[in-house]
Amino acid sequence: MKTYKQLFSELSKLKRPALISFFVIGDPDFDTSVQIVKTAIDAGADILELGIPFSDPIADGPTIQKADIRARNSGMSVQKAMEFTRTVRDYKDIPIGLLMYYNLIYQYGTQKFFSDFHEAGVNSILVADLSIDDADEITSPATGAGLDTVFMVTPNTDTKRMKLIASRTTGFIYTVSLLGVTGSREKLSDTVEALVGKLKKLTSVPVCVGFGISKPEHAAAVASAGADGVIIGSKIVGFIENNLGNKEKMLADISTFLGEVKNAISPR
Amino acid sequence: MKYKGRFGDYGGFYVPEVLMPVLEELEEGFYRFYEDKQFVAELAQLSKDYAGRPSPLYHAKRFSEYVGFKVYLKREDLLHGGAHKVNNTLGQGLLAKYMGKTKLIAETGAGQHGLATAMIGALFGMETKIFMGVVDIERQSVNVHKMKLCGAEVIPIEGGTGTLKDAINDALRYWTAHVTDTFYLFGSACGPHPYPTIVKHFQTCIGTETRRQCLAEIGKLPDMVVACVGGGSNAIGIFSGFMDDKDVKLLGVEAGGRSLNSGRHAATLVVGRVGILHGAKSYLLQDKEGQVHETESVSAGLDYPAVGPEHCLLKDTGRAEYVAAEDDEVLDAFELLSKTEGILPALESAHALAYLMSQKGKFDPDTIAVVNLSGRGDKDVSIVERRRPLMSS
């Protein structure tokens, strides 16, 4: 099973950041979702960030909220999500991170959740509603299960917290580009390049950037600021929402866009 | 964070990283000002002149006659705005001012907290946005209009069931993007730390006054104190005055909705399981995997799947007991208090009265029960009219 460490070391030789694509598992239904994720892999995704849908996703904007509803309406569950990650991992050996809300983990039993999903091919679990202050609740179960840890840094995180977060992170730092929830944006936040620069000086842990990365030029700007990965979420989930009646176009749009982003972040 | 914000294992601050710095700032601000002489004096003055404290303790003799024991009402319904909510919004609004914040946001279910926030926004000249579910907007249209009259913007939330839970989700999302100048004036003693502590602090005046009034006017402490519980702010407020009086029974009444068996209710403490929602660990209405349930109650203010963390601890330790009253019993209580006392209770508060009605004849006639009449029922008249049309005579 490929680790983040192996991947980021391969990519540093290629001098380009990782292309990370986010989807909600089971959006709009299990089978289509598998096809979508395979399409993203074929289009060049280096890492998959996958969400298990939750009833109350407070860190997500309208696009991901609607994806959660579609997935839940088509019967997505924690058990099926495990089957999903296994299927995807069998298709291609690339790292998979989960990005989800704490209650689903807590109800399952944190240790068992981490172990079972590691076995199903997951490399890390980022808990959207658990900050570094409560890291103890998940770091030792994660390490025990063989998972890497991923935590978020936001534009209002101070230097002291950044250092603490870096010290507890073994996978990559999920850098949130702006103050706000997930969602496509016209413009890239004007503070993100400085934020990446600051983090790169503070730590050797890979720094990946997400939230609001909606255009190839956004990704290019983040890449030239020194980011180790670019996370695309709402923009490509939007292609699902916009093409629910036309699966071919849905897959083609996702593939084309990810190809453009990959091109934009690859060295000239 | 300076404190862990735990009540036993309940509470905490399960929020995304982006909210941590603002919650820390809020905690720091609260502990800096809550005992500050000028802050305390200003709040006391406003509580008296603006809100109308102290609120009376009233012996409801004809209602007492019906149930067969002595019932006293703590008249929070007489406060400005028509509910206990103003205690908290004055306190937090003043805190926002002391902390240099210029904009307020709040969630609301029944509209009482939204109105109480809109009032304070007007009082302090702060731009105010109220997040409210579309279902609640429809059933509490009078309060919506009042909020707008006070200058607040009411933002309709269509997500989920269009009720309080969804309003909180969107208020949190909005806050995430506007943390620098916006103060989130949270309405109940739940949510992430430090809110349960802050809201309780500003609602303890209910309990402190009630205890003093009992001793002065009745000559002794009551046998029980009864309050409705949604998030739990009016209940924790009145309970706090009697926490150390071990002989005083504390009773919280949750929304039994259609019925507990139907699953269409909001009786979190009575039938819920521990989980994590809106930044706190508490009892929670959820399915096996942890997806949060939709709730139902005739009272918008109790229509919420989680509950304040301190109530969870009080339940576990047995210091307080929690029961549920179903919609039909609540409507009976609404009608009974109106008929016997000429007081229209809020449907939320009517839950506490419904419990007493269910205990009719079961206590010694000298038994003293104090009910926190947390709000008045004017806002609910159209709902009651729909559910219980009056016979033309």
XYZ file of C-alpha atoms in Angstrom:
661
model
C 0.000 0.000 0.000
C 1.534 3.272 -1.111
C 2.158 5.730 1.719
C 2.050 9.523 1.643
C 5.755 9.517 2.348
C 6.522 7.407 -0.713
C 4.221 9.482 -2.903
C 5.532 12.875 -1.815
C 9.096 11.692 -2.262
C 8.327 10.477 -5.805
C 6.649 13.786 -6.618
C 9.481 15.882 -5.263
C 11.736 14.204 -7.810
C 9.227 15.142 -10.504
C 9.147 18.674 -9.055
C 5.412 18.937 -8.964
C 2.790 18.946 -6.218
C 0.221 16.214 -5.730
C -3.146 16.505 -7.399
C -5.693 15.622 -4.757
C -9.332 15.213 -5.666
C -12.186 15.204 -3.191
C -15.483 13.389 -3.634
C -18.289 12.364 -1.344
C -18.463 8.580 -1.307
C -21.660 7.369 -2.961
C -22.442 10.649 -4.745
C -24.798 10.418 -6.562
C -24.955 6.631 -6.043
C -22.486 3.854 -5.261
C -21.778 2.622 -8.795
C -21.577 6.045 -10.428
C -19.373 7.204 -7.578
C -16.942 4.337 -8.254
C -16.841 5.326 -11.928
C -16.257 8.974 -11.005
C -13.354 8.158 -8.730
C -11.786 5.826 -11.312
C -12.123 8.634 -13.860
C -10.320 11.011 -11.493
C -7.539 8.476 -11.009
C -7.207 7.998 -14.768
C -7.117 11.789 -15.187
C -4.087 11.934 -12.926
C -5.240 12.264 -9.308
C -2.322 11.346 -7.048
C -4.305 11.182 -3.812
C -8.006 10.738 -3.148
C -9.686 12.650 -0.357
C -13.055 11.036 0.284
C -15.922 12.134 2.484
C -18.436 9.900 4.207
C -21.719 11.830 4.024
C -23.037 13.311 7.286
C -26.374 14.853 8.208
C -24.820 18.072 9.547
C -21.646 19.021 7.658
C -20.892 22.375 9.318
C -17.582 22.927 7.504
C -19.113 22.497 4.075
C -20.741 24.906 1.678
C -23.851 24.195 -0.444
C -22.117 22.058 -3.118
C -20.766 19.437 -0.705
C -23.935 19.623 1.423
C -25.971 18.644 -1.625
C -23.503 15.859 -2.458
C -23.937 14.522 1.089
C -27.703 14.523 0.648
C -27.498 12.743 -2.727
C -25.205 10.092 -1.294
C -27.331 9.540 1.800
C -30.505 9.366 -0.268
C -28.953 6.621 -2.359
C -28.210 4.612 0.758
C -24.585 5.371 1.577
C -23.487 4.051 4.959
C -20.263 3.584 6.888
C -20.181 -0.107 5.957
C -20.658 0.648 2.274
C -17.998 3.367 2.448
C -15.556 0.684 3.536
C -16.483 -1.467 0.569
C -16.010 1.630 -1.606
C -12.480 2.415 -0.433
C -11.544 -1.244 -0.892
C -12.864 -1.204 -4.469
C -11.011 1.992 -5.308
C -7.759 0.799 -3.793
C -7.994 -2.411 -5.782
C -8.309 -0.330 -8.946
C -5.092 1.581 -8.327
C -2.680 1.807 -5.431
C -2.823 5.508 -4.582
C -3.167 6.988 -1.086
C -6.688 7.594 0.192
C -7.568 10.029 2.954
C -10.978 10.278 4.563
C -12.358 13.707 5.460
C -15.383 13.420 7.697
C -17.230 14.418 10.851
C -16.509 13.001 14.269
C -19.869 11.564 15.281
C -19.774 8.786 12.681
C -16.374 7.681 13.993
C -17.388 8.038 17.627
C -20.510 5.903 17.183
C -18.561 3.163 15.405
C -15.824 3.210 18.053
C -12.756 5.277 17.203
C -10.146 2.506 17.444
C -12.216 0.010 15.469
C -13.144 2.605 12.860
C -9.504 3.454 12.258
C -8.407 -0.196 12.127
C -11.230 -1.305 9.848
C -10.718 1.569 7.408
C -6.970 1.096 7.373
C -7.608 -2.466 6.404
C -9.953 -1.200 3.682
C -7.114 0.783 2.131
C -7.283 4.173 3.851
C -4.068 6.072 4.724
C -5.441 8.845 6.943
C -8.604 10.209 8.514
C -9.069 13.953 8.854
C -11.843 14.780 11.314
C -13.350 18.107 10.240
C -14.787 18.934 13.655
C -11.857 17.946 15.825
C -9.077 20.472 16.394
C -5.497 19.924 17.474
C -6.553 20.598 21.090
C -8.357 17.255 21.083
C -5.788 15.431 18.944
C -5.202 12.957 21.774
C -8.617 11.456 21.090
C -7.453 10.262 17.675
C -3.667 10.249 17.364
C -2.942 7.086 19.287
C -5.857 5.133 17.745
C -4.605 6.352 14.351
C -1.004 5.353 14.968
C -2.147 2.057 16.458
C -4.129 1.325 13.315
C -1.235 2.248 11.053
C -2.823 5.463 9.781
C -1.104 8.768 9.134
C -2.541 11.898 10.748
C -3.792 14.913 8.823
C -4.824 18.166 10.523
C -6.030 21.493 9.232
C -4.341 24.875 9.380
C -6.491 27.922 8.619
C -5.577 31.554 7.863
C -6.324 32.506 11.495
C -4.157 29.761 13.040
C -1.319 31.453 14.940
C 2.331 30.419 14.705
C 2.303 28.563 18.012
C -0.662 26.458 16.941
C 0.909 25.863 13.518
C 3.971 24.403 15.201
C 1.815 22.224 17.429
C -0.216 21.033 14.447
C 2.928 20.269 12.442
C 4.361 18.284 15.345
C 1.289 16.043 15.493
C 0.955 15.539 11.727
C 2.536 12.562 9.972
C 0.651 12.662 6.635
C 0.224 16.212 5.380
C -1.091 19.528 6.629
C -4.450 20.361 5.076
C -4.105 24.098 4.595
C -7.407 25.902 4.262
C -6.891 28.732 1.792
C -9.503 31.093 3.202
C -11.759 31.912 6.142
C -14.926 30.054 5.283
C -16.482 26.771 4.292
C -15.830 24.583 1.244
C -17.034 25.864 -2.118
C -15.880 27.174 -5.484
C -14.603 30.764 -5.609
C -13.917 33.122 -8.504
C -10.673 34.366 -7.004
C -7.932 32.714 -5.045
C -7.591 34.059 -1.515
C -4.848 36.692 -1.515
C -3.377 35.388 1.741
C -2.844 31.783 0.722
C 0.607 32.185 -0.822
C 1.963 33.826 2.317
C 0.329 31.131 4.441
C 1.967 28.352 2.428
C 5.306 30.147 2.556
C 5.086 30.483 6.317
C 4.184 26.813 6.807
C 6.974 25.631 4.519
C 9.458 27.544 6.667
C 8.038 26.068 9.874
C 7.895 22.404 8.956
C 9.080 19.656 6.646
C 5.657 17.979 6.758
C 4.002 18.212 3.296
C 1.667 21.190 2.941
C -1.416 20.729 0.762
C -3.946 23.442 0.018
C -7.687 23.181 -0.341
C -11.013 25.124 -0.129
C -11.908 27.349 -3.031
C -9.326 26.051 -5.546
C -11.588 26.316 -8.597
C -9.428 27.072 -11.620
C -6.208 25.705 -13.114
C -4.567 29.091 -12.489
C -5.525 28.916 -8.784
C -3.752 25.563 -8.622
C -0.753 26.948 -10.480
C -0.465 29.859 -8.056
C -0.641 27.544 -5.052
C 1.969 25.275 -6.649
C 4.379 28.114 -7.293
C 3.931 29.252 -3.696
C 5.566 25.940 -2.785
C 2.603 23.745 -1.855
C 3.145 19.991 -1.906
C -0.423 19.295 -2.966
C -3.493 20.944 -4.422
C -6.916 19.768 -3.261
C -9.878 20.173 -5.612
C -13.286 19.524 -4.074
C -16.409 21.583 -4.695
C -15.418 22.462 -8.251
C -15.443 18.835 -9.404
C -18.339 17.824 -7.149
C -20.198 20.597 -8.981
C -19.709 18.689 -12.241
C -21.669 15.838 -10.671
C -24.492 18.144 -9.582
C -24.640 19.839 -12.989
C -24.743 16.628 -14.998
C -26.945 14.285 -13.015
C -28.878 13.413 -16.158
C -25.817 12.943 -18.352
C -23.230 10.623 -16.891
C -20.948 10.734 -19.919
C -20.632 14.499 -19.741
C -20.213 14.313 -15.963
C -17.213 12.025 -16.298
C -15.816 13.948 -19.267
C -16.040 17.296 -17.444
C -14.289 15.892 -14.375
C -11.600 14.290 -16.486
C -10.995 17.401 -18.576
C -10.825 19.717 -15.575
C -8.465 17.507 -13.581
C -6.286 17.172 -16.688
C -6.090 20.960 -16.982
C -5.179 21.310 -13.320
C -2.532 18.621 -13.595
C -1.074 20.407 -16.574
C -1.112 23.724 -14.720
C 0.845 22.327 -11.759
C 3.364 20.336 -13.794
C 6.793 21.870 -14.442
C 7.139 23.544 -17.817
C -8.169 27.255 25.293
C -7.774 27.965 28.989
C -10.516 25.605 30.139
C -11.738 22.308 28.764
C -15.411 23.222 28.993
C -16.380 19.774 30.216
C -19.283 18.721 32.376
C -18.147 15.227 33.259
C -17.255 13.891 29.819
C -19.873 16.085 28.110
C -19.313 19.377 26.318
C -15.913 20.299 24.911
C -15.240 22.123 21.667
C -15.588 19.815 18.688
C -15.272 22.430 15.971
C -13.190 22.943 12.835
C -9.785 24.593 13.358
C -11.019 27.879 11.851
C -13.389 28.382 14.803
C -10.845 27.600 17.519
C -9.151 31.016 17.543
C -12.531 32.790 17.864
C -13.727 30.502 20.617
C -10.462 31.172 22.445
C -10.980 34.894 21.983
C -14.531 34.541 23.302
C -13.382 32.549 26.324
C -10.699 35.115 27.032
C -13.211 37.971 26.678
C -15.776 36.326 28.910
C -13.370 35.630 31.758
C -11.908 39.093 31.415
C -15.231 40.920 31.699
C -17.807 38.779 33.459
C -16.722 39.951 36.906
C -15.481 43.342 35.758
C -17.076 46.022 37.943
C -18.189 48.263 35.125
C -19.527 45.344 33.079
C -21.482 43.941 36.021
C -22.929 47.360 36.881
C -23.929 48.085 33.303
C -25.557 44.676 32.918
C -27.437 45.052 36.212
C -28.756 48.435 35.159
C -29.930 47.144 31.771
C -31.439 44.012 33.307
C -33.538 46.233 35.523
C -34.460 49.118 33.236
C -34.455 47.458 29.831
C -35.405 43.841 30.506
C -37.568 44.346 33.582
C -35.805 42.213 36.192
C -36.482 40.955 38.772
C -39.380 38.974 37.372
C -42.158 38.104 39.853
C -42.817 34.738 41.467
C -46.557 34.201 41.214
C -48.740 31.720 43.097
C -51.076 30.323 40.418
C -53.930 29.429 42.765
C -56.561 28.269 40.299
C -54.057 26.185 38.336
C -52.869 24.801 41.710
C -56.434 23.889 42.578
C -56.696 21.853 39.393
C -53.500 19.843 39.957
C -54.045 19.493 43.711
C -50.768 21.045 44.957
C -49.163 24.471 45.085
C -47.792 25.786 41.815
C -45.724 28.964 41.600
C -44.739 30.510 38.298
C -41.449 32.285 37.799
C -42.684 34.953 35.435
C -39.885 35.188 32.859
C -42.721 35.655 30.367
C -43.090 39.200 31.677
C -39.618 40.256 30.646
C -39.062 42.522 27.667
C -39.320 40.426 24.515
C -41.565 37.943 26.258
C -39.043 35.347 27.368
C -35.963 34.586 29.463
C -33.857 34.914 26.306
C -33.182 38.602 26.965
C -31.063 37.723 30.034
C -28.574 36.000 27.764
C -28.705 38.404 24.833
C -28.146 41.406 27.093
C -25.175 39.662 28.700
C -23.595 38.423 25.475
C -24.484 41.606 23.584
C -22.712 43.647 26.232
C -19.788 41.233 26.091
C -19.645 41.716 22.307
C -19.536 45.458 22.862
C -16.767 45.180 25.469
C -14.844 42.897 23.100
C -15.097 45.493 20.345
C -17.273 43.450 17.989
C -19.615 45.386 15.739
C -21.845 42.714 14.221
C -24.109 40.102 15.757
C -25.365 36.841 14.365
C -27.696 34.369 16.037
C -29.716 31.267 15.307
C -33.301 30.949 16.369
C -36.008 28.304 16.529
C -39.147 29.792 18.044
C -37.872 33.232 17.205
C -37.569 34.245 20.860
C -33.793 34.193 20.859
C -33.773 35.819 17.436
C -36.045 38.572 18.670
C -34.048 39.017 21.880
C -30.880 39.317 19.785
C -32.513 41.736 17.340
C -33.588 43.907 20.297
C -30.043 44.022 21.622
C -28.690 44.722 18.138
C -30.970 47.744 18.048
C -30.072 48.736 21.615
C -26.337 48.708 20.935
C -26.568 49.803 17.300
C -25.029 46.612 15.958
C -25.733 45.098 12.552
C -27.673 41.888 13.252
C -28.329 38.787 11.181
C -30.688 36.062 12.392
C -30.527 32.561 10.907
C -33.866 30.804 10.979
C -35.213 27.642 9.354
C -37.932 28.118 6.749
C -40.360 25.905 8.662
C -39.836 27.983 11.799
C -40.202 31.217 9.831
C -43.580 30.002 8.680
C -44.807 28.909 12.114
C -43.387 31.895 13.993
C -44.113 34.653 11.506
C -45.012 37.236 14.153
C -41.574 36.980 15.715
C -39.972 37.227 12.280
C -41.766 40.497 11.686
C -40.741 41.800 15.111
C -37.086 40.992 14.399
C -37.265 42.896 11.143
C -38.888 45.852 12.889
C -35.899 45.895 15.237
C -33.688 46.238 12.192
C -32.355 42.701 11.968
C -31.949 40.778 8.748
C -33.648 37.380 8.918
C -31.884 34.786 6.788
C -34.112 31.863 5.787
C -32.446 28.445 5.970
C -33.823 25.813 3.647
C -31.380 23.001 4.428
C -32.355 19.869 6.332
C -35.714 20.159 8.043
C -35.703 23.943 8.074
C -35.597 24.068 11.866
C -33.227 25.081 14.672
C -30.529 22.482 13.936
C -30.202 23.706 10.352
C -30.180 27.339 11.457
C -27.234 26.558 13.767
C -25.392 24.748 10.940
C -25.656 27.795 8.721
C -24.898 30.309 11.452
C -21.697 28.353 12.176
C -20.841 28.320 8.464
C -21.411 32.053 8.211
C -19.353 32.679 11.333
C -16.488 30.660 9.837
C -16.258 33.181 7.027
C -16.767 36.297 9.196
C -14.849 35.541 12.361
C -12.975 38.807 12.505
C -15.774 41.287 13.153
C -18.775 39.113 14.008
C -19.937 37.930 17.424
C -22.028 34.770 17.405
C -24.649 35.303 20.092
C -25.541 31.696 20.843
C -28.988 31.169 22.290
C -28.861 28.133 24.492
C -26.641 26.492 27.070
C -25.262 24.097 24.480
C -22.877 24.223 21.520
C -19.094 24.403 21.907
C -17.288 25.725 24.982
C -17.458 28.436 26.212
C -21.140 28.869 25.260
C -22.684 26.448 27.802
C -20.785 28.262 30.564
C -21.516 31.766 29.252
C -25.223 31.187 28.679
C -25.623 29.554 32.077
C -23.846 32.480 33.707
C -26.238 34.998 32.198
C -29.282 32.846 33.051
C -28.380 32.111 36.682
C -30.240 35.279 37.650
C -33.441 33.241 37.239
C -32.397 30.694 39.838
C -30.853 33.180 42.240
C -33.981 35.355 42.225
C -36.360 32.405 42.467
C -34.590 30.980 45.509
C -34.593 34.357 47.251
C -38.269 34.890 46.382
C -39.237 31.445 47.674
C -37.607 32.140 51.012
C -39.054 35.660 51.270
C -42.556 35.006 49.953
C -43.283 31.354 50.760
C -40.956 31.113 53.731
C -39.256 27.978 52.473
C -37.695 26.290 49.493
C -39.930 24.470 47.001
C -40.154 20.686 46.783
C -39.507 20.756 43.079
C -38.409 23.063 40.316
C -39.736 22.269 36.860
C -38.562 23.667 33.519
C -38.795 22.766 29.858
C -35.609 21.625 28.113
C -34.702 22.139 24.465
C -31.083 23.214 24.500
C -31.654 23.815 28.187
C -30.908 27.472 28.974
C -34.005 28.389 30.996
C -33.753 25.085 32.858
C -30.089 25.416 33.751
C -30.790 29.020 34.742
C -33.431 28.146 37.319
C -31.787 24.839 38.391
C -28.548 26.663 39.157
C -30.190 28.442 42.094
C -31.074 25.138 43.775
C -28.171 22.885 42.787
C -26.910 22.567 46.391
C -30.384 22.242 47.935
C -30.438 18.467 47.743
C -34.061 18.230 48.912
C -35.283 20.309 45.995
C -36.102 18.019 43.114
C -35.036 19.329 39.705
C -37.177 18.248 36.807
C -36.628 18.936 33.121
C -39.401 18.357 30.603
C -38.484 17.620 26.989
C -40.612 17.663 23.867
C -42.424 14.347 23.441
C -43.753 15.545 20.070
C -46.344 13.271 18.463
C -45.268 10.496 20.822
C -42.057 8.857 21.979
C -43.005 5.602 20.236
C -43.567 7.302 16.877
C -39.983 8.570 16.843
C -41.365 12.010 16.008
C -40.212 13.974 19.039
C -37.270 15.884 20.508
C -36.808 13.997 23.797
C -33.020 13.929 23.643
C -32.227 13.153 27.280
C -35.084 10.695 27.653
C -34.286 8.457 24.683
C -31.067 9.766 23.060
C -27.589 8.248 22.941
C -24.296 10.093 23.531
C -22.849 11.676 20.404
C -21.236 14.807 19.000
C -23.053 17.659 17.270
C -22.557 21.410 17.006
C -19.295 21.371 18.871
C -20.267 19.402 21.944
C -20.609 15.896 23.260
C -24.101 15.348 24.610
C -27.067 13.056 24.420
C -28.218 13.119 20.825
C -31.105 11.817 18.736
C -29.401 9.821 15.991
C -29.501 6.620 14.036
C -27.248 3.622 14.604
C -24.387 5.023 12.482
C -24.565 8.505 13.993
C -26.587 10.429 11.419
C -28.594 13.001 13.343
C -32.346 12.482 13.431
C -34.971 14.940 12.378
C -36.995 16.052 15.363
C -40.569 17.148 15.777
C -42.362 19.254 18.339
C -45.314 21.610 18.428
C -42.906 24.099 19.986
C -40.208 25.363 17.644
C -37.994 26.280 20.609
C -37.611 22.685 21.784
C -37.279 21.183 18.312
C -33.598 20.242 18.647
C -31.778 16.868 18.570
C -28.964 17.689 21.037
C -28.998 19.214 24.535
C -26.790 21.232 26.861
C -23.865 19.237 28.282
C -24.552 20.118 31.911
C -28.028 18.588 31.664
C -26.409 15.364 30.439
C -24.241 15.290 33.537
C -27.191 16.124 35.829
C -29.103 13.242 34.282
C -26.218 10.795 34.765
C -25.596 11.829 38.369
C -29.319 11.750 39.090
C -29.317 15.330 40.442
C -32.021 16.174 37.916
C -34.664 14.014 36.329
C -35.850 14.369 32.745
C -39.227 13.410 31.330
C -41.134 14.191 28.137
C -44.532 15.747 27.489
C -46.326 15.044 24.219
C -47.843 17.727 21.988
C -51.429 16.959 23.027
C -50.635 17.234 26.715
C -48.803 20.469 26.008
C -51.803 21.965 24.213
C -53.998 20.916 27.161
C -51.623 22.741 29.493
C -51.590 25.814 27.270
C -55.374 25.935 27.427
C -55.563 25.220 31.139
C -53.190 27.978 32.202
C -54.954 30.405 29.879
C -58.376 29.487 31.328
C -57.443 29.254 35.001
C -55.014 32.155 35.254
C -55.476 34.319 32.171
C -51.818 33.667 31.315
C -50.909 32.353 27.874
C -47.703 30.337 28.267
C -45.220 29.777 25.470
C -45.672 26.272 24.080
C -42.119 25.571 25.269
C -42.956 26.496 28.869
C -46.283 24.667 28.570
C -44.250 21.425 28.562
C -43.326 22.059 32.196
C -46.981 22.756 33.019
C -48.044 19.595 31.169
C -45.836 17.549 33.459
C -47.553 19.041 36.505
C -50.954 18.269 34.986
C -49.868 14.657 34.542
C -49.101 14.587 38.278
C -52.601 15.771 39.198
C -53.562 14.491 42.647
C -50.288 12.589 43.039
C -48.650 14.946 45.524
C -49.583 16.095 49.004
C -51.590 19.392 48.798
C -48.765 21.211 50.615
C -46.257 20.264 47.960
C -44.702 23.316 46.346
C -43.703 23.235 42.692
C -42.023 26.163 41.006
C -42.330 26.281 37.237
C -40.069 28.418 35.124
C -42.611 30.130 32.903
C -39.832 30.899 30.470
C -41.899 32.689 27.864
C -45.291 33.987 26.934
C -47.569 32.355 24.405
C -48.676 35.205 22.169
C -46.327 33.944 19.449
C -48.048 30.542 19.555
C -51.684 31.579 19.281
C -51.954 30.781 15.570
C -50.448 27.304 16.098
C -52.864 26.585 18.922
C -55.700 27.936 16.812
C -54.805 25.526 14.028
C -54.367 22.514 16.295
C -57.300 23.277 18.603
C -59.910 25.379 16.802
C -62.322 26.992 19.253
C -65.953 25.909 18.959
C -68.117 28.795 17.817
C -70.609 29.653 20.515
